[in-house]
Amino acid sequence: MNVLFTKNFSVTAAQLHALHGSRYSVWASHSDPGHGMLAAADHTFLEPRGLLGDDYAAWLLDACIQHGIQLVIPGKERELLASWQERFAAAGITLITPATEAVQRHLERKDEFLRGWDTDILPLPRWTTFDSLQSFDDAVAQLRVPGVRLCVKPARGIYASGFRVLMDTPDLKSFLGGELYQMSTAAARELFAQAAPQGTPGELPTMLLMHTLEGAERSVDCVAWQGELLRAVVRRKGGEGQQIEDRPDLLEAARQISARYNLSGIFNFQTKDGPDAPGPDTQGRNRRANMLEINARASGGLRYSMAAGVNFPLLLLDAATGVLDRATIPPVQTGLRVAEDKVARVIRGQEATA
């Protein structure tokens, strides 16, 4: 069967490589003819540059019919494409989107997601929003607690774009050490004052201000089908490489998330340890995983989780085509320390071919 991965981040190449030798013939499309996704696929074609919205969806449907594609895992415009599933199905094409358009946009809007989150699944750090210099000052006054650092990030964004931990004063040691994600509160105020000179609400994009949790950070990669969790891998960040952990509490959270949002696809959620756990950690302090965000897409670090014995894209495609034997899904290999050795690949002027 022909499966198409549409324009996405370069790390998507790991999913394409994971399908080589399977029952699926791997296709990839991108607007950049030199993109790494195309180098990782068996068959490729180019996407038109600048095409968006329903125009892009209509072009994609025609392209899939032309190339005999039976399955599509979209990157670009995946939220909007959820409303096109019936039209693709009418052409005999299974379009795999992680959730309805409304659910995907809800998860992308981090302030809306946090307001609607069920803290019985996982707690949240204290947080609020601001959209002007005055509301930033009010938010800092509201959340400031002795011994607890604050952080800011945009309510809409991916990866660590716009994330900064606020320092009471500039710190030369952190600056010389190459710390990229810190800034002083005074510098933040100057930035927001420059961007919002009138001081009126709405001048800034909606931003989050949160308590910075100082415990371990984890990323949980999951694959689900129609609300059923198929597999989840918990990886703890920090140090060299990442540690694959056995965390029944986070696996249970993954199951509840899959069901709550009726997810079908590869998704990820991020946690960080904070206080109020039922038992002490190795330093004698109470720690508990707090929810930070859910991303209804594959994470940039999915390749680490696949090293734990889980072929995420194969599980997803087998579930979508009804051939998945759940009894034979390999278990997650925990207790591993996973690192990555980057390699360079010569493309030799490769061009995308129809």
Coordinates of C-alpha atoms in Angstrom, one line a residue:
M1 CA 0.0 0.0 0.0
N2 CA 1.2 3.5 -0.8
V3 CA 1.5 5.8 2.2
L4 CA 2.3 9.5 1.8
F5 CA 3.9 11.7 4.4
T6 CA 3.3 15.4 3.5
K7 CA 5.5 18.4 4.2
N8 CA 6.8 18.3 7.7
F9 CA 9.9 18.8 9.8
S10 CA 13.1 17.0 8.9
V11 CA 12.9 14.7 11.9
T12 CA 10.0 13.0 10.1
A13 CA 12.7 11.1 8.1
A14 CA 13.1 8.8 11.1
Q15 CA 9.5 7.6 10.6
L16 CA 10.0 7.0 6.9
H17 CA 13.2 5.0 7.6
A18 CA 11.2 2.9 10.1
L19 CA 8.8 1.7 7.4
H20 CA 11.4 0.4 5.0
G21 CA 10.9 -3.3 4.4
S22 CA 7.3 -3.2 5.6
R23 CA 4.1 -3.8 3.6
Y24 CA 3.9 0.0 2.9
S25 CA 5.5 1.8 0.0
V26 CA 6.8 5.1 1.4
W27 CA 6.1 8.4 -0.4
A28 CA 7.0 11.9 0.7
S29 CA 6.1 15.3 -0.6
H30 CA 7.7 18.7 0.2
S31 CA 8.0 22.1 -1.3
D32 CA 11.8 22.0 -0.9
P33 CA 13.4 19.5 -3.4
G34 CA 16.5 19.1 -1.2
H35 CA 14.6 18.4 2.1
G36 CA 15.7 15.4 4.1
M37 CA 12.2 13.9 4.1
L38 CA 12.5 13.3 0.4
A39 CA 15.8 11.7 0.7
A40 CA 14.3 9.2 3.2
A41 CA 11.4 8.1 1.0
D42 CA 11.0 5.5 -1.8
H43 CA 9.0 7.8 -4.0
T44 CA 8.6 11.6 -3.9
F45 CA 6.9 14.6 -5.5
L46 CA 7.0 18.3 -4.9
E47 CA 4.3 20.4 -3.3
P48 CA 3.5 23.9 -4.6
R49 CA 5.0 26.7 -2.5
G50 CA 2.6 29.0 -0.7
L51 CA -0.6 27.0 -1.1
L52 CA -2.7 27.0 2.1
G53 CA -6.1 26.2 3.5
D54 CA -8.7 24.5 1.4
D55 CA -6.8 25.2 -1.8
Y56 CA -3.9 23.0 -0.4
A57 CA -6.3 20.3 0.7
A58 CA -7.9 20.2 -2.7
W59 CA -4.5 20.0 -4.4
L60 CA -3.4 17.2 -2.0
L61 CA -6.5 15.2 -2.8
D62 CA -5.9 15.4 -6.5
A63 CA -2.2 14.6 -6.1
C64 CA -3.1 11.5 -4.0
I65 CA -5.5 10.3 -6.7
Q66 CA -2.9 10.9 -9.4
H67 CA -0.1 9.0 -7.6
G68 CA -2.3 6.1 -6.3
I69 CA -1.9 6.9 -2.6
Q70 CA -4.1 4.9 -0.2
L71 CA -3.0 6.4 3.1
V72 CA -1.9 9.9 4.1
I73 CA -0.2 11.1 7.2
P74 CA -0.2 14.9 6.9
G75 CA 2.2 17.4 8.4
K76 CA 1.2 20.7 6.7
E77 CA -2.4 21.9 7.4
R78 CA -3.2 18.8 9.5
E79 CA -5.8 20.6 11.6
L80 CA -7.8 21.8 8.6
L81 CA -7.4 18.5 6.8
A82 CA -9.4 16.7 9.6
S83 CA -12.5 18.2 8.0
W84 CA -11.6 16.7 4.6
Q85 CA -11.5 13.1 5.8
E86 CA -14.8 12.2 4.2
R87 CA -13.8 13.7 0.8
F88 CA -10.6 11.7 0.9
A89 CA -12.5 8.5 1.9
A90 CA -14.9 9.0 -1.0
A91 CA -11.8 8.7 -3.2
G92 CA -10.6 5.5 -1.4
I93 CA -7.9 7.3 0.6
T94 CA -7.5 7.1 4.4
L95 CA -6.4 10.5 5.7
I96 CA -5.0 10.0 9.2
T97 CA -5.3 13.1 11.3
P98 CA -4.8 12.9 15.1
A99 CA -8.2 14.4 16.1
T100 CA -11.0 16.6 14.9
E101 CA -10.0 20.1 13.7
A102 CA -11.5 21.6 16.9
V103 CA -9.6 19.3 19.2
Q104 CA -6.3 19.9 17.5
R105 CA -6.7 23.7 17.6
H106 CA -7.7 23.4 21.3
L107 CA -4.5 21.5 22.1
E108 CA -2.4 24.0 20.1
R109 CA -3.8 26.9 22.1
K110 CA -2.0 26.3 25.3
D111 CA -4.0 28.7 27.4
E112 CA -7.3 27.1 26.3
F113 CA -5.8 23.6 26.9
L114 CA -4.6 24.5 30.4
R115 CA -8.0 25.9 31.3
G116 CA -9.8 22.8 30.2
W117 CA -7.3 20.3 31.6
D118 CA -8.5 17.6 34.1
T119 CA -6.0 17.9 37.0
D120 CA -7.2 14.6 38.3
I121 CA -5.0 13.1 35.5
L122 CA -1.9 15.1 36.2
P123 CA -1.5 18.4 38.2
L124 CA -0.5 21.7 36.6
P125 CA 2.1 24.2 37.8
R126 CA 0.6 27.6 38.8
W127 CA 0.0 29.7 35.7
T128 CA -1.8 32.7 34.2
T129 CA -1.8 34.7 31.0
F130 CA -0.8 38.2 30.0
D131 CA -1.2 40.3 26.8
S132 CA 0.3 43.7 27.7
L133 CA 3.0 45.1 29.9
Q134 CA 0.6 46.0 32.7
S135 CA -0.9 42.5 32.7
F136 CA 2.6 41.1 32.7
D137 CA 3.4 43.1 35.9
D138 CA 0.1 42.0 37.4
A139 CA 0.8 38.3 36.6
V140 CA 4.3 38.5 38.1
A141 CA 2.9 40.0 41.3
Q142 CA 0.2 37.2 41.4
L143 CA 2.6 34.3 40.9
R144 CA 5.7 35.5 42.6
V145 CA 6.6 33.1 45.5
P146 CA 10.0 33.2 47.4
G147 CA 12.3 30.6 46.0
V148 CA 10.2 29.8 42.9
R149 CA 11.4 31.1 39.5
L150 CA 8.9 32.1 36.8
C151 CA 8.9 31.4 33.1
V152 CA 7.2 32.8 30.0
K153 CA 6.2 31.3 26.7
P154 CA 3.7 32.1 24.0
A155 CA 0.3 30.5 24.1
R156 CA 0.8 29.5 20.5
G157 CA 4.1 28.0 19.4
I158 CA 6.2 24.9 18.9
Y159 CA 9.4 23.5 20.5
A160 CA 11.0 26.1 22.8
S161 CA 10.3 29.2 20.7
G162 CA 9.7 32.1 23.0
F163 CA 10.4 30.2 26.2
R164 CA 12.5 31.9 28.8
V165 CA 13.1 31.5 32.5
L166 CA 13.0 34.8 34.3
M167 CA 15.8 35.8 36.6
D168 CA 15.6 38.6 39.2
T169 CA 18.9 40.0 38.0
P170 CA 21.1 39.3 35.0
D171 CA 23.4 36.4 35.6
L172 CA 26.9 36.5 34.0
K173 CA 27.7 32.9 34.7
S174 CA 24.6 31.7 32.8
F175 CA 25.4 34.1 30.0
L176 CA 29.0 32.9 29.6
G177 CA 27.9 29.3 30.0
G178 CA 25.7 29.6 26.8
E179 CA 22.4 29.5 28.7
L180 CA 19.9 30.4 25.9
Y181 CA 16.6 30.1 27.8
Q182 CA 17.1 32.7 30.6
M183 CA 16.5 36.4 30.7
S184 CA 16.1 39.0 33.5
T185 CA 12.6 40.2 34.4
A186 CA 13.8 43.7 33.6
A187 CA 14.8 42.7 30.1
A188 CA 11.5 41.0 29.7
R189 CA 9.7 44.2 30.7
E190 CA 11.8 46.2 28.3
L191 CA 10.9 43.8 25.5
F192 CA 7.2 43.8 26.2
A193 CA 7.2 47.6 26.6
Q194 CA 8.8 48.0 23.2
A195 CA 6.4 45.6 21.5
A196 CA 3.3 47.1 23.3
P197 CA 4.0 50.8 23.7
Q198 CA 0.4 51.8 24.3
G199 CA 0.1 49.5 27.3
T200 CA -3.4 48.4 26.3
P201 CA -4.7 44.8 26.5
G202 CA -4.2 42.7 23.4
E203 CA -1.1 44.5 22.1
L204 CA 1.0 41.4 22.8
P205 CA 0.1 38.0 21.6
T206 CA -1.3 35.9 24.5
M207 CA 1.6 34.8 26.6
L208 CA 1.8 32.3 29.5
L209 CA 3.5 33.0 32.8
M210 CA 4.1 29.9 34.9
H211 CA 6.0 28.6 37.9
T212 CA 9.2 27.0 36.7
L213 CA 9.3 23.5 38.1
E214 CA 12.9 22.4 38.9
G215 CA 12.5 18.6 38.8
A216 CA 13.1 16.1 36.0
E217 CA 11.6 16.8 32.6
R218 CA 10.0 14.0 30.6
S219 CA 8.6 13.6 27.1
V220 CA 6.0 10.9 26.5
D221 CA 5.6 9.7 22.9
C222 CA 2.4 7.9 22.2
V223 CA 0.5 6.2 19.4
A224 CA -3.2 5.7 19.6
W225 CA -6.1 4.7 17.4
Q226 CA -9.7 5.9 17.9
G227 CA -9.0 6.8 21.5
E228 CA -7.2 3.5 22.3
L229 CA -3.6 3.9 23.4
L230 CA -1.4 1.3 21.6
R231 CA 2.0 2.1 23.0
A232 CA 3.7 4.9 25.0
V233 CA 7.4 5.5 25.7
V234 CA 8.5 7.7 28.6
R235 CA 11.9 9.3 28.2
R236 CA 13.6 11.5 30.8
K237 CA 15.8 14.3 29.5
G238 CA 19.0 15.5 31.1
G239 CA 22.6 14.5 30.9
E240 CA 24.0 12.8 27.9
G241 CA 21.2 11.1 25.9
Q242 CA 17.8 10.3 27.3
Q243 CA 16.6 7.6 29.8
I244 CA 13.7 5.3 28.8
E245 CA 11.8 4.8 32.0
D246 CA 9.1 2.5 33.4
R247 CA 6.5 4.9 34.7
P248 CA 3.0 3.3 35.1
D249 CA 1.6 6.6 36.3
L250 CA 2.5 8.4 33.0
L251 CA 1.3 5.4 30.9
E252 CA -2.0 5.7 32.7
A253 CA -2.1 9.4 31.9
A254 CA -1.4 8.5 28.3
R255 CA -4.3 6.1 28.2
Q256 CA -6.6 8.8 29.7
I257 CA -5.4 11.4 27.3
S258 CA -6.0 9.1 24.3
A259 CA -9.5 8.5 25.4
R260 CA -10.3 12.0 26.5
Y261 CA -9.5 13.5 23.1
N262 CA -10.3 10.4 21.0
L263 CA -6.8 10.6 19.4
S264 CA -5.8 8.6 16.3
G265 CA -2.1 9.1 15.5
I266 CA 1.3 9.8 17.0
F267 CA 1.2 12.4 19.7
N268 CA 3.3 13.6 22.6
F269 CA 3.0 15.2 26.0
Q270 CA 5.5 17.0 28.2
T271 CA 5.8 16.8 32.0
K272 CA 8.1 18.3 34.6
D273 CA 8.5 17.2 38.2
G274 CA 7.3 19.5 40.9
P275 CA 6.3 19.2 44.6
D276 CA 3.4 17.3 46.1
A277 CA 4.3 13.8 45.1
P278 CA 3.2 10.9 47.4
G279 CA 6.8 9.7 48.1
P280 CA 10.3 11.1 48.3
D281 CA 12.7 11.1 45.4
T282 CA 16.4 10.2 45.6
Q283 CA 17.2 13.7 47.1
G284 CA 14.5 13.2 49.8
R285 CA 12.1 15.7 48.3
N286 CA 8.6 15.0 47.1
R287 CA 8.2 15.2 43.4
R288 CA 5.3 14.6 41.0
A289 CA 5.0 14.9 37.3
N290 CA 3.1 18.0 36.3
M291 CA 1.5 18.4 32.9
L292 CA 3.0 21.1 30.6
E293 CA 1.4 20.5 27.2
I294 CA 0.1 18.0 24.7
N295 CA 1.2 18.1 21.1
A296 CA -1.2 16.4 18.6
R297 CA 1.8 15.5 16.4
A298 CA 5.0 13.4 16.5
S299 CA 7.7 15.0 18.7
G300 CA 11.1 16.0 17.5
G301 CA 12.6 13.3 19.7
L302 CA 10.4 10.4 18.5
R303 CA 13.5 8.7 17.2
Y304 CA 14.7 8.2 20.8
S305 CA 11.5 6.5 21.7
M306 CA 11.6 4.3 18.6
A307 CA 15.0 3.0 19.9
A308 CA 13.1 1.4 22.7
G309 CA 11.6 -1.1 20.3
V310 CA 8.4 0.7 19.3
N311 CA 7.8 1.3 15.6
F312 CA 5.3 4.1 16.0
P313 CA 4.4 4.7 12.3
L314 CA 4.0 1.0 11.6
L315 CA 1.7 0.5 14.6
L316 CA -0.4 3.5 13.4
L317 CA -0.7 2.3 9.8
D318 CA -1.5 -1.3 10.8
A319 CA -4.2 0.0 13.1
A320 CA -5.6 2.2 10.4
T321 CA -5.7 -0.6 7.9
G322 CA -7.2 -3.1 10.4
V323 CA -4.3 -5.6 10.3
L324 CA -2.8 -4.8 13.7
D325 CA -2.6 -7.8 16.1
R326 CA -2.5 -6.2 19.5
A327 CA -1.3 -9.4 21.1
T328 CA 1.9 -9.3 19.2
I329 CA 2.9 -5.6 19.8
P330 CA 6.5 -5.7 21.2
P331 CA 6.8 -4.4 24.7
V332 CA 8.7 -1.2 25.5
Q333 CA 12.3 -1.7 26.4
T334 CA 12.8 0.4 29.6
G335 CA 16.0 1.1 31.5
L336 CA 17.8 2.2 28.4
R337 CA 20.0 5.2 28.0
V338 CA 19.5 6.4 24.4
A339 CA 21.9 8.8 22.6
E340 CA 22.1 9.9 19.0
D341 CA 25.1 10.0 16.6
K342 CA 24.4 12.4 13.8
V343 CA 25.5 11.5 10.3
A344 CA 25.9 13.5 7.1
R345 CA 24.3 12.2 3.9
V346 CA 25.3 13.2 0.4
I347 CA 22.2 13.7 -1.7
R348 CA 24.2 14.1 -5.0
G349 CA 21.9 16.6 -6.5
Q350 CA 18.9 14.4 -6.1
E351 CA 15.7 15.7 -7.6
A352 CA 12.1 14.9 -6.6
T353 CA 10.5 12.5 -9.1
A354 CA 6.9 11.8 -9.9

